[in-house]
Amino acid sequence: MKPLRYVILGAGGIAGWHVGEYNSQPGVKPVGFLDIDKETLKSWKERFPDAEIDSDVRRLLARTRPDFAAVCTPNYVHCRLTKAALAAGCNVMCEKPMAMTFGDSKLMVETC
């Protein structure tokens, strides 16, 4: 069986918990990490040398073609990253709260 491949969008803070939980499941593999902090990305690359790292979401999603994306950024970025992941054909797991406004939440659901 081929592994379930995922990316982490927002690789600081809560991302460590997500990676730990996903990797505790058989057949689940991180293929990419997105963040604006180069040192954060460097530390994930050291831990997962086969994974891609990037600060550009569209470029990361195009290179990795993941099965799902975990949005682990500050709340105000959730809508933008969720829309980008959905547009790339990914399933999305988004930290709560889903969005900062009802309008953004509605847009995310409509994009699905």
mmCIF file of C-alpha atoms in Angstrom:
data_model
loop_
_atom_site.group_PDB
_atom_site.id
_atom_site.type_symbol
_atom_site.label_atom_id
_atom_site.label_comp_id
_atom_site.label_asym_id
_atom_site.label_seq_id
_atom_site.Cartn_x
_atom_site.Cartn_y
_atom_site.Cartn_z
ATOM 1 C CA MET A 1 0.000 0.000 0.000
ATOM 2 C CA LYS A 2 1.356 3.441 -0.845
ATOM 3 C CA PRO A 3 1.779 5.858 2.084
ATOM 4 C CA LEU A 4 -0.617 8.682 2.876
ATOM 5 C CA ARG A 5 1.480 11.756 2.131
ATOM 6 C CA TYR A 6 1.004 15.069 3.920
ATOM 7 C CA VAL A 7 2.375 18.591 4.213
ATOM 8 C CA ILE A 8 2.432 20.864 7.220
ATOM 9 C CA LEU A 9 1.438 24.436 6.393
ATOM 10 C CA GLY A 10 2.864 26.456 9.255
ATOM 11 C CA ALA A 11 5.706 24.460 10.779
ATOM 12 C CA GLY A 12 6.071 26.116 14.189
ATOM 13 C CA GLY A 13 4.246 25.613 17.494
ATOM 14 C CA ILE A 14 1.373 23.151 17.134
ATOM 15 C CA ALA A 15 2.922 21.550 14.032
ATOM 16 C CA GLY A 16 5.069 19.304 16.222
ATOM 17 C CA TRP A 17 1.955 17.798 17.789
ATOM 18 C CA HIS A 18 0.403 17.190 14.361
ATOM 19 C CA VAL A 19 3.527 15.494 13.023
ATOM 20 C CA GLY A 20 3.750 13.293 16.113
ATOM 21 C CA GLU A 21 0.126 12.208 15.825
ATOM 22 C CA TYR A 22 0.188 11.616 12.060
ATOM 23 C CA ASN A 23 3.473 9.729 12.212
ATOM 24 C CA SER A 24 2.144 7.466 14.960
ATOM 25 C CA GLN A 25 -0.119 5.956 12.306
ATOM 26 C CA PRO A 26 1.235 3.294 9.969
ATOM 27 C CA GLY A 27 1.685 4.330 6.357
ATOM 28 C CA VAL A 28 1.622 8.110 6.932
ATOM 29 C CA LYS A 29 4.558 10.212 5.715
ATOM 30 C CA PRO A 30 5.428 13.936 5.770
ATOM 31 C CA VAL A 31 6.493 15.190 2.351
ATOM 32 C CA GLY A 32 6.692 18.928 2.957
ATOM 33 C CA PHE A 33 6.825 21.783 5.426
ATOM 34 C CA LEU A 34 5.843 25.408 4.850
ATOM 35 C CA ASP A 35 6.886 28.313 7.032
ATOM 36 C CA ILE A 36 8.154 31.876 6.792
ATOM 37 C CA ASP A 37 10.957 31.156 9.274
ATOM 38 C CA LYS A 38 14.052 29.653 7.625
ATOM 39 C CA GLU A 39 15.414 28.214 10.886
ATOM 40 C CA THR A 40 12.134 26.410 11.546
ATOM 41 C CA LEU A 41 12.242 24.904 8.062
ATOM 42 C CA LYS A 42 15.882 23.935 8.507
ATOM 43 C CA SER A 43 15.064 22.008 11.697
ATOM 44 C CA TRP A 44 12.271 20.053 9.964
ATOM 45 C CA LYS A 45 14.581 19.299 7.022
ATOM 46 C CA GLU A 46 17.150 17.871 9.451
ATOM 47 C CA ARG A 47 14.477 15.662 10.996
ATOM 48 C CA PHE A 48 12.913 14.625 7.657
ATOM 49 C CA PRO A 49 15.628 14.951 4.983
ATOM 50 C CA ASP A 50 13.397 13.573 2.202
ATOM 51 C CA ALA A 51 10.698 16.204 2.824
ATOM 52 C CA GLU A 52 10.531 19.423 0.821
ATOM 53 C CA ILE A 53 10.670 22.767 2.614
ATOM 54 C CA ASP A 54 9.442 26.089 1.274
ATOM 55 C CA SER A 55 7.974 29.469 2.177
ATOM 56 C CA ASP A 56 5.695 29.533 -0.893
ATOM 57 C CA VAL A 57 2.548 27.443 -0.491
ATOM 58 C CA ARG A 58 1.725 26.991 -4.162
ATOM 59 C CA ARG A 59 5.250 25.946 -5.024
ATOM 60 C CA LEU A 60 5.378 23.459 -2.120
ATOM 61 C CA LEU A 61 2.025 21.920 -3.049
ATOM 62 C CA ALA A 62 2.996 21.648 -6.723
ATOM 63 C CA ARG A 63 6.277 19.906 -5.896
ATOM 64 C CA THR A 64 4.907 17.508 -3.271
ATOM 65 C CA ARG A 65 1.380 16.711 -4.552
ATOM 66 C CA PRO A 66 0.280 15.597 -1.037
ATOM 67 C CA ASP A 67 -2.837 13.661 -0.127
ATOM 68 C CA PHE A 68 -3.613 16.110 2.653
ATOM 69 C CA ALA A 69 -2.439 19.360 4.143
ATOM 70 C CA ALA A 70 -2.509 20.295 7.815
ATOM 71 C CA VAL A 71 -2.998 24.039 8.298
ATOM 72 C CA CYS A 72 -1.133 24.891 11.511
ATOM 73 C CA THR A 73 -0.643 28.640 11.171
ATOM 74 C CA PRO A 74 -1.982 31.568 13.154
ATOM 75 C CA ASN A 75 -5.748 31.875 12.683
ATOM 76 C CA TYR A 76 -5.650 34.825 10.286
ATOM 77 C CA VAL A 77 -3.797 32.714 7.671
ATOM 78 C CA HIS A 78 -6.135 29.692 7.770
ATOM 79 C CA CYS A 79 -8.448 30.824 4.972
ATOM 80 C CA ARG A 80 -5.691 31.648 2.471
ATOM 81 C CA LEU A 81 -3.765 28.419 3.035
ATOM 82 C CA THR A 82 -6.874 26.240 3.092
ATOM 83 C CA LYS A 83 -8.016 27.693 -0.242
ATOM 84 C CA ALA A 84 -4.562 27.095 -1.748
ATOM 85 C CA ALA A 85 -4.484 23.482 -0.557
ATOM 86 C CA LEU A 86 -7.998 22.797 -1.818
ATOM 87 C CA ALA A 87 -7.130 24.333 -5.187
ATOM 88 C CA ALA A 88 -4.159 21.940 -5.359
ATOM 89 C CA GLY A 89 -6.502 18.975 -4.841
ATOM 90 C CA CYS A 90 -5.628 18.273 -1.209
ATOM 91 C CA ASN A 91 -7.822 17.218 1.626
ATOM 92 C CA VAL A 92 -7.371 19.735 4.454
ATOM 93 C CA MET A 93 -7.153 19.513 8.215
ATOM 94 C CA CYS A 94 -7.337 22.994 9.711
ATOM 95 C CA GLU A 95 -6.570 24.034 13.281
ATOM 96 C CA LYS A 96 -9.348 25.799 15.144
ATOM 97 C CA PRO A 97 -10.812 28.286 14.912
ATOM 98 C CA MET A 98 -11.456 27.623 11.270
ATOM 99 C CA ALA A 99 -11.261 31.308 10.276
ATOM 100 C CA MET A 100 -11.368 34.803 11.680
ATOM 101 C CA THR A 101 -14.748 35.721 10.188
ATOM 102 C CA PHE A 102 -17.954 34.038 9.135
ATOM 103 C CA GLY A 103 -17.273 35.231 5.585
ATOM 104 C CA ASP A 104 -13.897 33.506 5.482
ATOM 105 C CA SER A 105 -15.402 30.332 6.945
ATOM 106 C CA LYS A 106 -18.140 30.377 4.314
ATOM 107 C CA LEU A 107 -15.568 30.899 1.556
ATOM 108 C CA MET A 108 -13.542 27.930 2.810
ATOM 109 C CA VAL A 109 -16.620 25.675 2.816
ATOM 110 C CA GLU A 110 -17.683 26.869 -0.630
ATOM 111 C CA THR A 111 -14.176 26.173 -1.957
ATOM 112 C CA CYS A 112 -14.515 22.584 -0.752
#
